[in-house]
PDB file of C-alpha atoms in Angstrom:
ATOM      1  CA  THR A  26     -21.728 -22.539   9.365  1.00 58.00           C
ATOM      2  CA  PHE A  27     -19.374 -24.709   7.617  1.00 75.00           C
ATOM      3  CA  SER A  28     -16.280 -22.863   9.842  1.00 87.00           C
ATOM      4  CA  ALA A  29     -17.980 -24.924  12.748  1.00 85.00           C
ATOM      5  CA  ARG A  30     -18.264 -27.901  11.340  1.00 87.00           C
ATOM      6  CA  ASP A  31     -14.816 -27.871   9.941  1.00 90.00           C
ATOM      7  CA  THR A  32     -13.616 -27.028  13.848  1.00 87.00           C
ATOM      8  CA  ILE A  33     -16.320 -29.711  15.262  1.00 88.00           C
ATOM      9  CA  GLN A  34     -14.759 -32.126  12.689  1.00 91.00           C
ATOM     10  CA  GLU A  35     -11.432 -31.072  13.487  1.00 90.00           C
ATOM     11  CA  VAL A  36     -11.305 -31.162  17.184  1.00 89.00           C
ATOM     12  CA  LYS A  37     -12.795 -34.880  16.333  1.00 91.00           C
ATOM     13  CA  LYS A  38      -9.841 -36.207  14.236  1.00 94.00           C
ATOM     14  CA  GLU A  39      -7.741 -34.916  17.189  1.00 92.00           C
ATOM     15  CA  CYS A  40      -9.363 -36.387  19.324  1.00 93.00           C
ATOM     16  CA  VAL A  41      -9.044 -39.632  18.004  1.00 94.00           C
ATOM     17  CA  VAL A  42      -5.340 -38.671  17.539  1.00 94.00           C
ATOM     18  CA  ASN A  43      -4.619 -38.134  20.639  1.00 93.00           C
ATOM     19  CA  TRP A  44      -6.607 -41.583  21.838  1.00 94.00           C
ATOM     20  CA  ASN A  45      -4.315 -43.357  19.359  1.00 95.00           C
ATOM     21  CA  SER A  46      -1.400 -42.171  20.506  1.00 95.00           C
ATOM     22  CA  TYR A  47      -2.193 -42.917  24.217  1.00 95.00           C
ATOM     23  CA  ILE A  48      -2.999 -46.410  23.810  1.00 96.00           C
ATOM     24  CA  SER A  49       0.590 -46.686  22.305  1.00 96.00           C
ATOM     25  CA  ALA A  50       2.156 -45.064  24.213  1.00 95.00           C
ATOM     26  CA  ARG A  51       0.337 -47.164  27.243  1.00 95.00           C
ATOM     27  CA  ALA A  52       1.166 -50.106  24.990  1.00 96.00           C
ATOM     28  CA  MET A  53       4.801 -48.589  24.655  1.00 96.00           C
ATOM     29  CA  ILE A  54       5.370 -48.100  28.359  1.00 96.00           C
ATOM     30  CA  GLU A  55       4.717 -52.243  29.710  1.00 96.00           C
ATOM     31  CA  ALA A  56       7.121 -53.208  27.408  1.00 96.00           C
ATOM     32  CA  SER A  57       8.963 -50.861  27.697  1.00 96.00           C
ATOM     33  CA  ARG A  58       9.699 -51.606  31.178  1.00 96.00           C
ATOM     34  CA  SER A  59       9.770 -54.979  30.240  1.00 95.00           C
ATOM     35  CA  ALA A  60      12.024 -54.556  28.196  1.00 95.00           C
ATOM     36  CA  VAL A  61      14.279 -51.693  31.304  1.00 96.00           C
ATOM     37  CA  GLN A  62      13.935 -55.871  33.446  1.00 95.00           C
ATOM     38  CA  SER A  63      15.250 -57.878  31.349  1.00 93.00           C
ATOM     39  CA  ALA A  64      18.398 -55.641  30.869  1.00 92.00           C
ATOM     40  CA  GLU A  65      19.030 -55.054  34.611  1.00 91.00           C
ATOM     41  CA  VAL A  66      18.846 -58.745  34.878  1.00 91.00           C
ATOM     42  CA  SER A  67      21.173 -58.993  31.931  1.00 88.00           C
ATOM     43  CA  SER A  68      23.481 -55.842  33.378  1.00 85.00           C
ATOM     44  CA  ALA A  69      23.653 -57.729  36.920  1.00 83.00           C
ATOM     45  CA  SER A  70      24.810 -61.017  35.291  1.00 85.00           C
ATOM     46  CA  ASN A  71      27.686 -59.259  33.055  1.00 80.00           C
ATOM     47  CA  THR A  72      28.898 -57.235  36.295  1.00 77.00           C
ATOM     48  CA  GLU A  73      29.010 -60.580  37.700  1.00 78.00           C
ATOM     49  CA  ALA A  74      30.850 -62.636  35.495  1.00 81.00           C
ATOM     50  CA  ASN A  75      33.002 -59.361  34.519  1.00 77.00           C
ATOM     51  CA  ASN A  76      34.005 -60.019  38.720  1.00 78.00           C
ATOM     52  CA  LEU A  77      34.368 -63.524  37.669  1.00 80.00           C
ATOM     53  CA  GLY A  78      36.708 -62.283  34.818  1.00 79.00           C
ATOM     54  CA  VAL A  79      35.039 -64.189  32.292  1.00 79.00           C
ATOM     55  CA  LYS A  80      33.155 -61.060  31.126  1.00 78.00           C
ATOM     56  CA  SER A  81      35.861 -58.475  29.349  1.00 81.00           C
ATOM     57  CA  ASN A  82      34.960 -54.122  30.705  1.00 80.00           C
ATOM     58  CA  THR A  83      33.939 -53.738  26.749  1.00 83.00           C
ATOM     59  CA  ASP A  84      30.862 -56.142  27.635  1.00 82.00           C
ATOM     60  CA  VAL A  85      29.751 -54.299  30.200  1.00 81.00           C
ATOM     61  CA  TRP A  86      29.794 -51.533  29.316  1.00 87.00           C
ATOM     62  CA  VAL A  87      27.137 -52.627  25.614  1.00 88.00           C
ATOM     63  CA  GLN A  88      25.145 -53.439  28.869  1.00 88.00           C
ATOM     64  CA  GLU A  89      25.398 -50.420  30.069  1.00 90.00           C
ATOM     65  CA  ASN A  90      23.976 -48.514  26.947  1.00 93.00           C
ATOM     66  CA  GLN A  91      20.992 -50.930  26.587  1.00 92.00           C
ATOM     67  CA  LEU A  92      19.736 -50.678  29.704  1.00 93.00           C
ATOM     68  CA  TYR A  93      20.567 -47.162  29.336  1.00 95.00           C
ATOM     69  CA  GLU A  94      18.599 -46.864  26.036  1.00 96.00           C
ATOM     70  CA  ALA A  95      16.189 -49.300  27.253  1.00 96.00           C
ATOM     71  CA  ARG A  96      15.191 -46.448  30.161  1.00 96.00           C
ATOM     72  CA  VAL A  97      15.024 -43.717  27.947  1.00 97.00           C
ATOM     73  CA  GLY A  98      12.144 -45.872  25.681  1.00 96.00           C
ATOM     74  CA  LEU A  99      10.635 -46.393  28.817  1.00 97.00           C
ATOM     75  CA  THR A 100      10.782 -42.387  30.224  1.00 97.00           C
ATOM     76  CA  ALA A 101       9.672 -41.284  26.339  1.00 97.00           C
ATOM     77  CA  SER A 102       6.787 -43.884  26.207  1.00 96.00           C
ATOM     78  CA  LEU A 103       5.677 -41.992  29.270  1.00 96.00           C
ATOM     79  CA  ARG A 104       6.324 -38.382  27.873  1.00 96.00           C
ATOM     80  CA  GLN A 105       4.529 -39.551  24.880  1.00 95.00           C
ATOM     81  CA  ARG A 106       0.930 -41.397  26.962  1.00 94.00           C
ATOM     82  CA  LEU A 107       1.850 -37.594  28.959  1.00 92.00           C
ATOM     83  CA  ILE A 108       1.185 -35.021  26.492  1.00 93.00           C
ATOM     84  CA  ALA A 109      -1.818 -37.105  24.604  1.00 94.00           C
ATOM     85  CA  TYR A 110      -3.782 -37.110  27.899  1.00 91.00           C
ATOM     86  CA  VAL A 111      -2.566 -33.139  28.318  1.00 91.00           C
ATOM     87  CA  GLN A 112      -4.469 -32.889  25.180  1.00 92.00           C
ATOM     88  CA  LEU A 113      -7.167 -34.615  25.001  1.00 91.00           C
ATOM     89  CA  LEU A 114      -8.756 -32.908  28.249  1.00 90.00           C
ATOM     90  CA  SER A 115      -7.904 -30.028  26.684  1.00 91.00           C
ATOM     91  CA  LEU A 116     -10.419 -30.941  23.814  1.00 89.00           C
ATOM     92  CA  MET A 117     -12.660 -31.080  25.869  1.00 88.00           C
ATOM     93  CA  GLY A 118     -11.945 -28.768  28.259  1.00 87.00           C
ATOM     94  CA  LYS A 119     -11.304 -30.478  31.484  1.00 87.00           C
ATOM     95  CA  LEU A 120      -7.551 -29.019  31.389  1.00 86.00           C
ATOM     96  CA  SER A 121      -5.880 -28.683  34.868  1.00 84.00           C
ATOM     97  CA  LEU A 122      -3.591 -28.926  37.040  1.00 83.00           C
ATOM     98  CA  THR A 123      -5.698 -31.257  39.342  1.00 83.00           C
ATOM     99  CA  SER A 124      -6.706 -33.531  35.844  1.00 78.00           C
ATOM    100  CA  ILE A 125      -3.098 -33.240  35.161  1.00 76.00           C
ATOM    101  CA  LEU A 126      -1.901 -34.487  38.407  1.00 79.00           C
ATOM    102  CA  LYS A 127      -4.528 -37.185  38.742  1.00 77.00           C
ATOM    103  CA  THR A 128      -3.047 -39.790  35.116  1.00 65.00           C
ATOM    104  CA  GLU A 129      -2.266 -43.345  36.053  1.00 57.00           C
TER     105      GLU A 129
END
């Protein structure tokens, strides 16, 4: 009986951890999307300024690198959310290809 109670407690703990991870990832996705949009606008304006001779190539490269890093952050957040979602489905015994494809 102790083993069953321990298992139940472990599953509950994992549900809480993965739920918190899922919620956190959703917030990070929104922040990352804003960062990507901001970096895209900045990158476009720097490219135009470079074409006019106002900005150096180095400035443009720095901005392109920031855009790249923002996109990597967004991808990492999306990955974290998916992993947490799959873990929750698994803990609930509802993991299937169909359930995974229903993610937001």
